[in-house]
Amino acid sequence: DTGVSQNPRHKITKRGQNVTFRCDPISEHNRLYWYRQTLGQGPEFLTYFQNEAQLEKSRLLSDRFSAERPKGSFSTLEIQRTEQGDSAMYLCASSLIGISEETQYFGPGTRLLVL
Amino acid sequence: SQQGEEDPQALSIQEGENATMNCSYKTSINNLQWYRQNSGRGLVHLILIRSNEREKHSGRLRVTLDTSKKSSSLLITASRAADTASYFCATDARGAQKLVFGQGTRLTINP
Protein backbone atom coordinates (compact mmCIF):
# COMPACT_ATOMS: atom_id res chain seq x y z
CA ASP A 1 0.00 0.00 0.00
CA THR A 2 1.63 3.23 -1.21
CA GLY A 3 -0.80 5.52 0.61
CA VAL A 4 -2.52 6.63 -2.59
CA SER A 5 -6.11 5.41 -2.80
CA GLN A 6 -8.47 5.30 -5.75
CA ASN A 7 -12.19 4.69 -5.97
CA PRO A 8 -13.89 2.81 -7.35
CA ARG A 9 -11.48 -0.02 -8.11
CA HIS A 10 -13.65 -1.30 -10.93
CA LYS A 11 -16.32 0.34 -13.05
CA ILE A 12 -18.47 -1.16 -15.76
CA THR A 13 -20.58 1.24 -17.75
CA LYS A 14 -22.51 1.42 -20.97
CA ARG A 15 -21.30 3.46 -23.89
CA GLY A 16 -22.52 7.03 -23.67
CA GLN A 17 -22.69 7.17 -19.88
CA ASN A 18 -20.58 9.47 -17.74
CA VAL A 19 -18.18 8.15 -15.13
CA THR A 20 -16.19 9.81 -12.37
CA PHE A 21 -13.14 8.46 -10.56
CA ARG A 22 -11.59 9.73 -7.37
CA CYS A 23 -7.99 9.78 -6.21
CA ASP A 24 -6.77 10.55 -2.70
CA PRO A 25 -3.04 11.23 -2.72
CA ILE A 26 -0.54 10.91 0.10
CA SER A 27 -1.59 13.74 2.37
CA GLU A 28 1.45 15.99 2.21
CA HIS A 29 2.04 15.53 -1.52
CA ASN A 30 1.50 18.64 -3.61
CA ARG A 31 1.60 17.03 -7.05
CA LEU A 32 -1.02 14.67 -8.40
CA TYR A 33 -0.91 12.87 -11.74
CA TRP A 34 -3.35 10.87 -13.84
CA TYR A 35 -2.22 8.15 -16.23
CA ARG A 36 -4.05 5.69 -18.44
CA GLN A 37 -2.87 2.16 -19.11
CA THR A 38 -4.23 -0.22 -21.71
CA LEU A 39 -3.59 -3.94 -21.75
CA GLY A 40 0.00 -4.87 -22.46
CA GLN A 41 1.20 -1.27 -22.53
CA GLY A 42 2.93 1.04 -20.11
CA PRO A 43 1.01 3.89 -18.48
CA GLU A 44 0.51 7.05 -20.54
CA PHE A 45 0.37 10.50 -19.00
CA LEU A 46 -2.94 12.33 -19.03
CA THR A 47 -2.60 15.36 -16.78
CA TYR A 48 -1.08 16.67 -13.57
CA PHE A 49 -1.79 19.18 -10.82
CA GLN A 50 0.42 21.13 -8.53
CA ASN A 51 -1.75 21.94 -5.56
CA GLU A 52 -5.07 22.93 -7.16
CA ALA A 53 -3.61 24.17 -10.46
CA GLN A 54 -3.77 21.92 -13.50
CA LEU A 55 -0.42 22.56 -15.14
CA GLU A 56 -0.26 20.15 -18.07
CA LYS A 57 -2.69 18.14 -20.16
CA SER A 58 -1.82 15.48 -22.70
CA ARG A 59 -3.34 15.49 -26.15
CA LEU A 60 -4.79 12.15 -25.06
CA LEU A 61 -7.13 14.11 -22.84
CA SER A 62 -9.97 14.83 -25.23
CA ASP A 63 -12.78 17.29 -24.54
CA ARG A 64 -14.76 14.47 -22.98
CA PHE A 65 -12.24 14.21 -20.15
CA SER A 66 -12.03 16.66 -17.29
CA ALA A 67 -9.98 16.56 -14.13
CA GLU A 68 -10.20 18.68 -11.02
CA ARG A 69 -8.37 19.07 -7.75
CA PRO A 70 -10.50 21.74 -6.08
CA LYS A 71 -8.76 22.07 -2.72
CA GLY A 72 -5.37 20.76 -3.62
CA SER A 73 -6.07 17.44 -1.94
CA PHE A 74 -8.16 14.75 -3.66
CA SER A 75 -8.77 14.78 -7.40
CA THR A 76 -11.54 13.61 -9.69
CA LEU A 77 -11.36 12.48 -13.29
CA GLU A 78 -14.61 12.55 -15.22
CA ILE A 79 -15.22 10.99 -18.60
CA GLN A 80 -18.34 12.12 -20.40
CA ARG A 81 -20.13 10.13 -23.10
CA THR A 82 -17.87 7.14 -22.64
CA GLU A 83 -16.69 5.18 -25.65
CA GLN A 84 -15.44 1.61 -25.84
CA GLY A 85 -11.96 2.96 -26.51
CA ASP A 86 -11.97 4.49 -23.04
CA SER A 87 -11.74 1.03 -21.51
CA ALA A 88 -8.46 1.00 -19.61
CA MET A 89 -6.88 1.19 -16.19
CA TYR A 90 -6.78 4.75 -14.86
CA LEU A 91 -3.90 5.31 -12.49
CA CYS A 92 -3.32 8.15 -10.10
CA ALA A 93 0.05 9.06 -8.63
CA SER A 94 1.28 11.69 -6.21
CA SER A 95 4.63 13.21 -5.38
CA LEU A 96 6.21 15.89 -3.24
CA ILE A 97 8.36 18.42 -4.99
CA GLY A 98 11.32 19.59 -3.05
CA ILE A 99 15.06 19.45 -2.85
CA SER A 100 15.38 15.71 -3.21
CA GLU A 101 14.46 13.30 -5.95
CA GLU A 102 10.83 13.23 -6.91
CA THR A 103 9.34 9.77 -6.76
CA GLN A 104 5.78 9.28 -7.97
CA TYR A 105 3.74 6.89 -5.83
CA PHE A 106 0.91 5.15 -7.60
CA GLY A 107 -2.51 4.09 -6.41
CA PRO A 108 -4.08 0.71 -7.23
CA GLY A 109 -5.94 2.09 -10.22
CA THR A 110 -9.52 2.12 -11.42
CA ARG A 111 -10.28 -0.40 -14.12
CA LEU A 112 -12.94 0.89 -16.52
CA LEU A 113 -14.87 -1.32 -18.91
CA VAL A 114 -17.18 0.36 -21.38
CA LEU A 115 -19.72 -1.98 -22.95
CA SER B 1 3.65 7.88 -27.30
CA GLN B 2 6.06 5.68 -25.39
CA GLN B 3 9.47 7.15 -24.65
CA GLY B 4 11.44 4.00 -24.50
CA GLU B 5 11.57 0.33 -25.03
CA GLU B 6 12.21 -2.49 -22.65
CA ASP B 7 14.08 -5.55 -23.74
CA PRO B 8 13.16 -8.35 -23.61
CA GLN B 9 9.39 -8.03 -23.77
CA ALA B 10 9.09 -11.28 -21.84
CA LEU B 11 11.55 -13.23 -19.73
CA SER B 12 11.10 -16.61 -18.04
CA ILE B 13 13.75 -17.99 -15.68
CA GLN B 14 14.12 -20.48 -12.86
CA GLU B 15 13.89 -19.43 -9.26
CA GLY B 16 17.29 -18.50 -7.91
CA GLU B 17 18.64 -17.27 -11.24
CA ASN B 18 19.38 -13.63 -11.98
CA ALA B 19 17.08 -11.60 -14.22
CA THR B 20 18.31 -8.70 -16.35
CA MET B 21 16.02 -6.25 -18.10
CA ASN B 22 17.08 -3.39 -20.32
CA CYS B 23 15.50 -0.07 -21.11
CA SER B 24 16.30 2.46 -23.80
CA TYR B 25 14.97 6.00 -24.02
CA LYS B 26 15.10 8.88 -26.46
CA THR B 27 15.51 12.26 -24.78
CA SER B 28 17.76 13.79 -22.13
CA ILE B 29 16.48 12.99 -18.68
CA ASN B 30 16.61 14.10 -15.06
CA ASN B 31 15.97 10.68 -13.55
CA LEU B 32 15.12 7.16 -14.55
CA GLN B 33 12.89 5.03 -12.38
CA TRP B 34 11.95 1.37 -12.35
CA TYR B 35 8.50 0.18 -11.29
CA ARG B 36 6.96 -3.25 -10.77
CA GLN B 37 3.36 -4.11 -11.54
CA ASN B 38 1.65 -7.29 -10.52
CA SER B 39 -1.17 -8.38 -12.80
CA GLY B 40 -4.12 -6.00 -12.58
CA ARG B 41 -2.55 -3.94 -9.81
CA GLY B 42 -0.98 -0.51 -9.45
CA LEU B 43 2.69 0.25 -9.89
CA VAL B 44 5.18 -0.15 -7.08
CA HIS B 45 8.25 2.07 -7.13
CA LEU B 46 11.48 0.09 -6.99
CA ILE B 47 14.38 2.46 -7.49
CA LEU B 48 15.32 5.86 -8.92
CA ILE B 49 18.65 6.68 -10.48
CA ARG B 50 19.63 10.23 -11.30
CA SER B 51 21.16 11.24 -14.60
CA ASN B 52 24.51 11.93 -12.91
CA GLU B 53 24.63 8.46 -11.34
CA ARG B 54 25.92 5.35 -13.06
CA GLU B 55 24.90 2.58 -10.70
CA LYS B 56 22.60 2.12 -7.74
CA HIS B 57 21.75 -0.79 -5.46
CA SER B 58 18.73 -1.61 -3.35
CA GLY B 59 18.57 -5.04 -1.75
CA ARG B 60 18.56 -7.59 -4.58
CA LEU B 61 18.19 -4.86 -7.20
CA ARG B 62 21.00 -3.29 -9.17
CA VAL B 63 20.36 -0.52 -11.66
CA THR B 64 22.81 0.94 -14.11
CA LEU B 65 22.45 4.01 -16.28
CA ASP B 66 24.42 4.95 -19.38
CA THR B 67 23.32 8.40 -20.49
CA SER B 68 25.63 8.36 -23.50
CA LYS B 69 23.74 5.33 -24.83
CA LYS B 70 20.42 6.44 -23.35
CA SER B 71 19.97 3.07 -21.72
CA SER B 72 19.48 1.47 -18.33
CA SER B 73 19.44 -2.04 -16.97
CA LEU B 74 17.74 -3.62 -13.98
CA LEU B 75 19.28 -6.72 -12.45
CA ILE B 76 17.34 -8.80 -9.95
CA THR B 77 19.59 -11.29 -8.21
CA ALA B 78 18.55 -14.59 -6.65
CA SER B 79 15.06 -14.36 -8.12
CA ARG B 80 12.00 -15.56 -6.22
CA ALA B 81 8.55 -16.62 -7.36
CA ALA B 82 7.20 -13.41 -5.84
CA ASP B 83 9.28 -11.41 -8.34
CA THR B 84 6.91 -12.53 -11.10
CA ALA B 85 5.48 -9.27 -12.46
CA SER B 86 5.81 -6.70 -15.21
CA TYR B 87 8.69 -4.26 -14.86
CA PHE B 88 8.63 -0.79 -16.36
CA CYS B 89 11.24 1.89 -16.72
CA ALA B 90 10.06 5.47 -16.63
CA THR B 91 11.89 8.68 -17.43
CA ASP B 92 11.19 12.30 -16.72
CA ALA B 93 12.56 14.42 -19.51
CA ARG B 94 14.37 17.59 -18.56
CA GLY B 95 11.88 20.41 -18.21
CA ALA B 96 8.96 18.03 -17.92
CA GLN B 97 7.20 16.69 -14.84
CA LYS B 98 5.41 13.69 -16.27
CA LEU B 99 6.83 10.19 -16.39
CA VAL B 100 7.14 8.49 -19.76
CA PHE B 101 7.00 4.71 -19.57
CA GLY B 102 8.23 1.93 -21.76
CA GLN B 103 6.08 -1.04 -22.67
CA GLY B 104 7.49 -3.20 -19.91
CA THR B 105 9.13 -6.59 -19.48
CA ARG B 106 6.94 -9.45 -18.29
CA LEU B 107 9.07 -11.51 -15.92
CA THR B 108 8.06 -15.04 -14.92
CA ILE B 109 9.95 -16.88 -12.21
CA ASN B 110 9.41 -20.62 -12.38
CA PRO B 111 9.63 -22.51 -9.08
mmCIF file of C-alpha atoms in Angstrom, chain B:
data_model
loop_
_atom_site.group_PDB
_atom_site.id
_atom_site.type_symbol
_atom_site.label_atom_id
_atom_site.label_comp_id
_atom_site.label_asym_id
_atom_site.label_seq_id
_atom_site.Cartn_x
_atom_site.Cartn_y
_atom_site.Cartn_z
ATOM 1 C CA SER B 1 3.651 7.876 -27.301
ATOM 2 C CA GLN B 2 6.057 5.682 -25.386
ATOM 3 C CA GLN B 3 9.467 7.148 -24.652
ATOM 4 C CA GLY B 4 11.440 3.995 -24.501
ATOM 5 C CA GLU B 5 11.573 0.334 -25.031
ATOM 6 C CA GLU B 6 12.207 -2.491 -22.651
ATOM 7 C CA ASP B 7 14.078 -5.548 -23.739
ATOM 8 C CA PRO B 8 13.164 -8.352 -23.613
ATOM 9 C CA GLN B 9 9.389 -8.027 -23.768
ATOM 10 C CA ALA B 10 9.093 -11.285 -21.838
ATOM 11 C CA LEU B 11 11.555 -13.234 -19.725
ATOM 12 C CA SER B 12 11.103 -16.614 -18.044
ATOM 13 C CA ILE B 13 13.752 -17.994 -15.679
ATOM 14 C CA GLN B 14 14.123 -20.475 -12.862
ATOM 15 C CA GLU B 15 13.892 -19.432 -9.256
ATOM 16 C CA GLY B 16 17.287 -18.497 -7.908
ATOM 17 C CA GLU B 17 18.641 -17.268 -11.235
ATOM 18 C CA ASN B 18 19.378 -13.625 -11.976
ATOM 19 C CA ALA B 19 17.084 -11.597 -14.216
ATOM 20 C CA THR B 20 18.307 -8.702 -16.346
ATOM 21 C CA MET B 21 16.023 -6.248 -18.096
ATOM 22 C CA ASN B 22 17.079 -3.389 -20.318
ATOM 23 C CA CYS B 23 15.502 -0.069 -21.110
ATOM 24 C CA SER B 24 16.299 2.462 -23.802
ATOM 25 C CA TYR B 25 14.969 5.997 -24.019
ATOM 26 C CA LYS B 26 15.104 8.880 -26.463
ATOM 27 C CA THR B 27 15.513 12.262 -24.777
ATOM 28 C CA SER B 28 17.764 13.793 -22.133
ATOM 29 C CA ILE B 29 16.477 12.988 -18.680
ATOM 30 C CA ASN B 30 16.615 14.102 -15.060
ATOM 31 C CA ASN B 31 15.974 10.685 -13.547
ATOM 32 C CA LEU B 32 15.119 7.165 -14.553
ATOM 33 C CA GLN B 33 12.888 5.027 -12.377
ATOM 34 C CA TRP B 34 11.947 1.367 -12.346
ATOM 35 C CA TYR B 35 8.504 0.178 -11.294
ATOM 36 C CA ARG B 36 6.963 -3.249 -10.768
ATOM 37 C CA GLN B 37 3.364 -4.106 -11.536
ATOM 38 C CA ASN B 38 1.650 -7.295 -10.520
ATOM 39 C CA SER B 39 -1.170 -8.378 -12.799
ATOM 40 C CA GLY B 40 -4.117 -5.998 -12.581
ATOM 41 C CA ARG B 41 -2.554 -3.943 -9.813
ATOM 42 C CA GLY B 42 -0.980 -0.511 -9.446
ATOM 43 C CA LEU B 43 2.691 0.254 -9.888
ATOM 44 C CA VAL B 44 5.183 -0.155 -7.077
ATOM 45 C CA HIS B 45 8.248 2.065 -7.128
ATOM 46 C CA LEU B 46 11.482 0.095 -6.987
ATOM 47 C CA ILE B 47 14.381 2.458 -7.487
ATOM 48 C CA LEU B 48 15.315 5.859 -8.915
ATOM 49 C CA ILE B 49 18.647 6.675 -10.484
ATOM 50 C CA ARG B 50 19.635 10.235 -11.298
ATOM 51 C CA SER B 51 21.162 11.245 -14.601
ATOM 52 C CA ASN B 52 24.508 11.931 -12.907
ATOM 53 C CA GLU B 53 24.632 8.461 -11.342
ATOM 54 C CA ARG B 54 25.921 5.350 -13.057
ATOM 55 C CA GLU B 55 24.903 2.580 -10.696
ATOM 56 C CA LYS B 56 22.599 2.122 -7.742
ATOM 57 C CA HIS B 57 21.749 -0.787 -5.464
ATOM 58 C CA SER B 58 18.729 -1.610 -3.347
ATOM 59 C CA GLY B 59 18.568 -5.044 -1.749
ATOM 60 C CA ARG B 60 18.560 -7.595 -4.581
ATOM 61 C CA LEU B 61 18.195 -4.861 -7.196
ATOM 62 C CA ARG B 62 21.002 -3.293 -9.171
ATOM 63 C CA VAL B 63 20.358 -0.525 -11.660
ATOM 64 C CA THR B 64 22.810 0.939 -14.113
ATOM 65 C CA LEU B 65 22.447 4.007 -16.276
ATOM 66 C CA ASP B 66 24.422 4.954 -19.376
ATOM 67 C CA THR B 67 23.319 8.402 -20.485
ATOM 68 C CA SER B 68 25.631 8.362 -23.503
ATOM 69 C CA LYS B 69 23.739 5.333 -24.832
ATOM 70 C CA LYS B 70 20.424 6.438 -23.347
ATOM 71 C CA SER B 71 19.975 3.070 -21.724
ATOM 72 C CA SER B 72 19.483 1.466 -18.332
ATOM 73 C CA SER B 73 19.440 -2.042 -16.966
ATOM 74 C CA LEU B 74 17.738 -3.618 -13.980
ATOM 75 C CA LEU B 75 19.276 -6.716 -12.448
ATOM 76 C CA ILE B 76 17.339 -8.800 -9.947
ATOM 77 C CA THR B 77 19.593 -11.285 -8.209
ATOM 78 C CA ALA B 78 18.554 -14.586 -6.645
ATOM 79 C CA SER B 79 15.057 -14.356 -8.116
ATOM 80 C CA ARG B 80 11.997 -15.562 -6.215
ATOM 81 C CA ALA B 81 8.552 -16.623 -7.363
ATOM 82 C CA ALA B 82 7.195 -13.409 -5.845
ATOM 83 C CA ASP B 83 9.276 -11.407 -8.338
ATOM 84 C CA THR B 84 6.912 -12.526 -11.102
ATOM 85 C CA ALA B 85 5.476 -9.271 -12.461
ATOM 86 C CA SER B 86 5.815 -6.704 -15.208
ATOM 87 C CA TYR B 87 8.690 -4.257 -14.863
ATOM 88 C CA PHE B 88 8.626 -0.785 -16.360
ATOM 89 C CA CYS B 89 11.239 1.889 -16.721
ATOM 90 C CA ALA B 90 10.064 5.474 -16.629
ATOM 91 C CA THR B 91 11.893 8.681 -17.430
ATOM 92 C CA ASP B 92 11.185 12.304 -16.716
ATOM 93 C CA ALA B 93 12.562 14.420 -19.510
ATOM 94 C CA ARG B 94 14.369 17.594 -18.561
ATOM 95 C CA GLY B 95 11.880 20.408 -18.207
ATOM 96 C CA ALA B 96 8.960 18.028 -17.920
ATOM 97 C CA GLN B 97 7.197 16.694 -14.844
ATOM 98 C CA LYS B 98 5.414 13.686 -16.267
ATOM 99 C CA LEU B 99 6.831 10.192 -16.394
ATOM 100 C CA VAL B 100 7.144 8.493 -19.758
ATOM 101 C CA PHE B 101 6.996 4.710 -19.571
ATOM 102 C CA GLY B 102 8.235 1.930 -21.761
ATOM 103 C CA GLN B 103 6.083 -1.041 -22.669
ATOM 104 C CA GLY B 104 7.495 -3.199 -19.914
ATOM 105 C CA THR B 105 9.128 -6.591 -19.479
ATOM 106 C CA ARG B 106 6.941 -9.454 -18.289
ATOM 107 C CA LEU B 107 9.074 -11.513 -15.919
ATOM 108 C CA THR B 108 8.056 -15.035 -14.917
ATOM 109 C CA ILE B 109 9.952 -16.884 -12.209
ATOM 110 C CA ASN B 110 9.411 -20.621 -12.378
ATOM 111 C CA PRO B 111 9.627 -22.512 -9.079
#
